[in-house]
Tab-separated table of C-alpha atoms and ligand atoms in Angstrom:
chain	number	residue	atom	x	y	z
S	1	UNK	CA	1.503	5.088	-54.930
S	2	UNK	CA	1.552	2.762	-57.906
S	3	UNK	CA	1.884	-0.984	-57.683
S	4	UNK	CA	5.283	-0.671	-59.284
S	5	UNK	CA	6.550	1.545	-56.482
S	6	UNK	CA	5.171	-0.786	-53.850
S	7	UNK	CA	6.986	-3.723	-55.389
S	8	UNK	CA	10.206	-1.702	-55.571
S	9	UNK	CA	9.910	-0.811	-51.913
S	10	UNK	CA	9.250	-4.427	-50.993
S	11	UNK	CA	12.321	-5.693	-52.825
S	12	UNK	CA	14.460	-2.982	-51.249
S	13	UNK	CA	13.257	-4.083	-47.838
S	14	UNK	CA	13.890	-7.743	-48.673
S	15	UNK	CA	17.391	-6.839	-49.826
S	16	UNK	CA	18.089	-4.945	-46.622
S	17	UNK	CA	16.885	-7.950	-44.602
S	18	UNK	CA	19.155	-10.339	-46.493
S	19	UNK	CA	22.129	-8.043	-45.909
S	20	UNK	CA	21.368	-7.863	-42.191
S	21	UNK	CA	21.038	-11.636	-41.907
S	22	UNK	CA	24.367	-12.184	-43.677
S	23	UNK	CA	26.057	-9.758	-41.323
S	24	UNK	CA	24.572	-11.535	-38.303
S	25	UNK	CA	25.614	-15.009	-39.414
S	26	UNK	CA	29.109	-13.810	-40.318
S	27	UNK	CA	29.391	-12.393	-36.814
S	28	UNK	CA	28.086	-15.593	-35.256
S	29	UNK	CA	30.577	-17.636	-37.248
S	30	UNK	CA	33.602	-15.741	-36.042
S	31	UNK	CA	32.336	-15.565	-32.460
S	32	UNK	CA	31.513	-19.261	-32.031
S	33	UNK	CA	33.840	-20.764	-34.669
S	34	UNK	CA	30.886	-22.672	-36.106
S	35	UNK	CA	32.098	-24.429	-39.263
S	36	UNK	CA	30.970	-22.788	-42.495
S	37	UNK	CA	28.576	-24.973	-44.451
S	38	UNK	CA	30.690	-25.235	-47.668
S	39	UNK	CA	27.806	-27.273	-49.128
S	40	UNK	CA	24.947	-25.697	-51.043
S	41	UNK	CA	21.749	-27.201	-52.394
S	42	UNK	CA	20.662	-26.346	-55.931
S	43	UNK	CA	17.692	-27.434	-58.037
S	44	UNK	CA	15.872	-28.854	-55.013
S	45	UNK	CA	12.292	-30.038	-55.436
S	46	UNK	CA	9.729	-32.081	-53.548
S	47	UNK	CA	7.438	-34.676	-55.090
S	48	UNK	CA	3.770	-33.763	-54.776
S	49	UNK	CA	1.865	-35.623	-52.029
S	50	UNK	CA	-1.925	-35.552	-52.287
S	51	UNK	CA	-4.154	-35.691	-49.198
S	52	UNK	CA	-3.822	-39.018	-47.372
S	53	UNK	CA	-0.256	-39.625	-48.484
S	54	UNK	CA	2.150	-39.431	-45.524
S	55	UNK	CA	5.394	-40.002	-47.427
S	56	UNK	CA	7.292	-38.157	-50.150
S	57	UNK	CA	10.825	-37.465	-51.375
S	58	UNK	CA	13.117	-34.490	-51.988
S	59	UNK	CA	15.677	-34.322	-54.794
S	60	UNK	CA	18.544	-31.864	-55.240
S	61	UNK	CA	22.159	-31.382	-56.189
S	62	UNK	CA	24.467	-30.876	-53.210
S	63	UNK	CA	27.575	-28.937	-54.195
S	64	UNK	CA	30.737	-28.829	-52.103
S	65	UNK	CA	32.782	-25.656	-52.604
S	66	UNK	CA	35.553	-26.725	-50.228
S	67	UNK	CA	38.582	-28.990	-50.610
S	68	UNK	CA	37.297	-31.291	-47.861
S	69	UNK	CA	34.745	-34.043	-48.469
S	70	UNK	CA	31.596	-33.533	-46.391
S	71	UNK	CA	28.670	-35.779	-45.613
S	72	UNK	CA	25.003	-35.030	-45.132
S	73	UNK	CA	24.135	-36.919	-41.941
S	74	UNK	CA	20.598	-35.790	-41.067
S	75	UNK	CA	17.880	-33.280	-41.809
S	76	UNK	CA	14.395	-31.990	-41.093
S	77	UNK	CA	11.549	-30.079	-42.764
S	78	UNK	CA	8.624	-27.947	-41.649
S	79	UNK	CA	6.077	-30.378	-43.146
S	80	UNK	CA	7.191	-33.827	-41.918
S	81	UNK	CA	7.822	-35.618	-38.635
S	82	UNK	CA	11.082	-37.084	-39.889
S	83	UNK	CA	13.556	-36.977	-42.774
S	84	UNK	CA	15.677	-39.973	-43.769
S	85	UNK	CA	18.554	-40.299	-46.213
S	86	UNK	CA	17.698	-42.982	-48.780
S	87	UNK	CA	19.045	-44.679	-51.860
S	88	UNK	CA	17.388	-46.750	-54.606
S	89	UNK	CA	19.171	-49.891	-55.731
S	90	UNK	CA	18.402	-52.709	-58.142
S	91	UNK	CA	18.175	-55.939	-56.159
S	92	UNK	CA	17.232	-59.224	-57.846
S	93	UNK	CA	15.742	-57.251	-60.711
S	94	UNK	CA	13.652	-55.090	-58.373
S	95	UNK	CA	14.214	-51.452	-57.486
S	96	UNK	CA	14.352	-51.154	-53.712
S	97	UNK	CA	15.022	-48.215	-51.470
S	98	UNK	CA	16.774	-48.334	-48.150
S	99	UNK	CA	18.067	-45.820	-45.590
S	100	UNK	CA	21.741	-44.821	-45.669
S	101	UNK	CA	23.590	-43.314	-42.712
S	102	UNK	CA	25.123	-40.492	-44.749
S	103	UNK	CA	25.436	-39.020	-48.245
S	104	UNK	CA	28.972	-38.020	-49.210
S	105	UNK	CA	29.521	-34.753	-51.082
S	106	UNK	CA	33.066	-35.053	-52.505
S	107	UNK	CA	35.631	-32.256	-52.116
S	108	UNK	CA	35.046	-29.655	-54.854
S	109	UNK	CA	32.381	-31.983	-56.214
S	110	UNK	CA	28.714	-32.780	-55.961
S	111	UNK	CA	26.184	-35.414	-54.962
S	112	UNK	CA	23.139	-35.815	-57.196
S	113	UNK	CA	19.930	-36.756	-55.405
S	114	UNK	CA	17.395	-37.744	-58.053
S	115	UNK	CA	14.590	-40.201	-58.800
S	116	UNK	CA	15.982	-43.736	-59.008
S	117	UNK	CA	19.027	-42.897	-56.874
S	118	UNK	CA	19.861	-41.059	-53.673
S	119	UNK	CA	17.062	-38.964	-52.187
S	120	UNK	CA	15.715	-37.481	-48.984
S	121	UNK	CA	12.620	-39.240	-47.707
S	122	UNK	CA	9.969	-37.454	-45.680
S	123	UNK	CA	7.769	-39.444	-43.303
S	124	UNK	CA	4.719	-38.288	-41.370
S	125	UNK	CA	3.608	-35.458	-43.642
S	126	UNK	CA	1.577	-32.921	-41.670
S	127	UNK	CA	-0.359	-31.666	-44.701
S	128	UNK	CA	-0.878	-32.382	-48.397
S	129	UNK	CA	1.799	-30.960	-50.718
S	130	UNK	CA	0.594	-29.601	-54.037
S	131	UNK	CA	2.516	-28.154	-56.967
S	132	UNK	CA	3.290	-24.487	-56.304
S	133	UNK	CA	3.704	-25.139	-52.583
S	134	UNK	CA	7.156	-25.123	-50.976
S	135	UNK	CA	8.974	-26.838	-48.132
S	136	UNK	CA	11.662	-25.503	-45.785
S	137	UNK	CA	14.515	-27.988	-45.501
S	138	UNK	CA	17.521	-28.025	-43.149
S	139	UNK	CA	20.324	-30.530	-43.629
S	140	UNK	CA	23.094	-31.166	-41.091
S	141	UNK	CA	26.621	-32.002	-42.245
S	142	UNK	CA	29.216	-34.151	-40.484
S	143	UNK	CA	31.019	-30.884	-39.639
S	144	UNK	CA	27.986	-29.767	-37.622
S	145	UNK	CA	27.199	-27.031	-40.170
S	146	UNK	CA	23.634	-26.697	-41.380
S	147	UNK	CA	22.364	-26.094	-44.892
S	148	UNK	CA	18.905	-24.516	-45.135
S	149	UNK	CA	16.886	-23.988	-48.296
S	150	UNK	CA	13.376	-23.858	-49.703
S	151	UNK	CA	12.299	-26.625	-52.100
S	152	UNK	CA	9.310	-26.115	-54.414
S	153	UNK	CA	6.732	-28.903	-54.752
S	154	UNK	CA	6.452	-30.527	-58.198
S	155	UNK	CA	3.987	-33.036	-59.575
S	156	UNK	CA	6.121	-35.756	-61.160
S	157	UNK	CA	5.597	-39.446	-61.830
S	158	UNK	CA	5.618	-42.229	-59.282
S	159	UNK	CA	7.392	-42.579	-55.968
S	160	UNK	CA	11.174	-43.087	-56.113
X	201	CU	CU1	13.070	-43.467	-50.038
């Protein structure tokens, strides 16, 4: 068996798994009437956090594919004790960040979370995060729906 064949087999298996998972969640949705997420996260990344650093931030674009405005109200990751929704603001000539209770994703629109603006803040990091690593993130919307994704770690500049 060549490496090529092994890789092919692996991707086929991965594909089959994805199909099964979609079928399961579709079934769960109709059975429990859980609201569909309608919000997706694209371009997500996490700022690198060397050993000893217990805090970092996640940036992403949240896209709303529905005609109803939705809000991100909370979230969690597999590498931190807590996740807070934050924003950066200029106050008396100083950039300050503070927690916000929710981040609105407009109907058929998007919310940009990026350095210097809105972001997700992770507190109580359980391990160092280095470029090439990745973090599992789950966000909860005001509808109760959850948005899960994997965000790669990037080494970039200073803290937001
Ligand atoms: Cu912050």
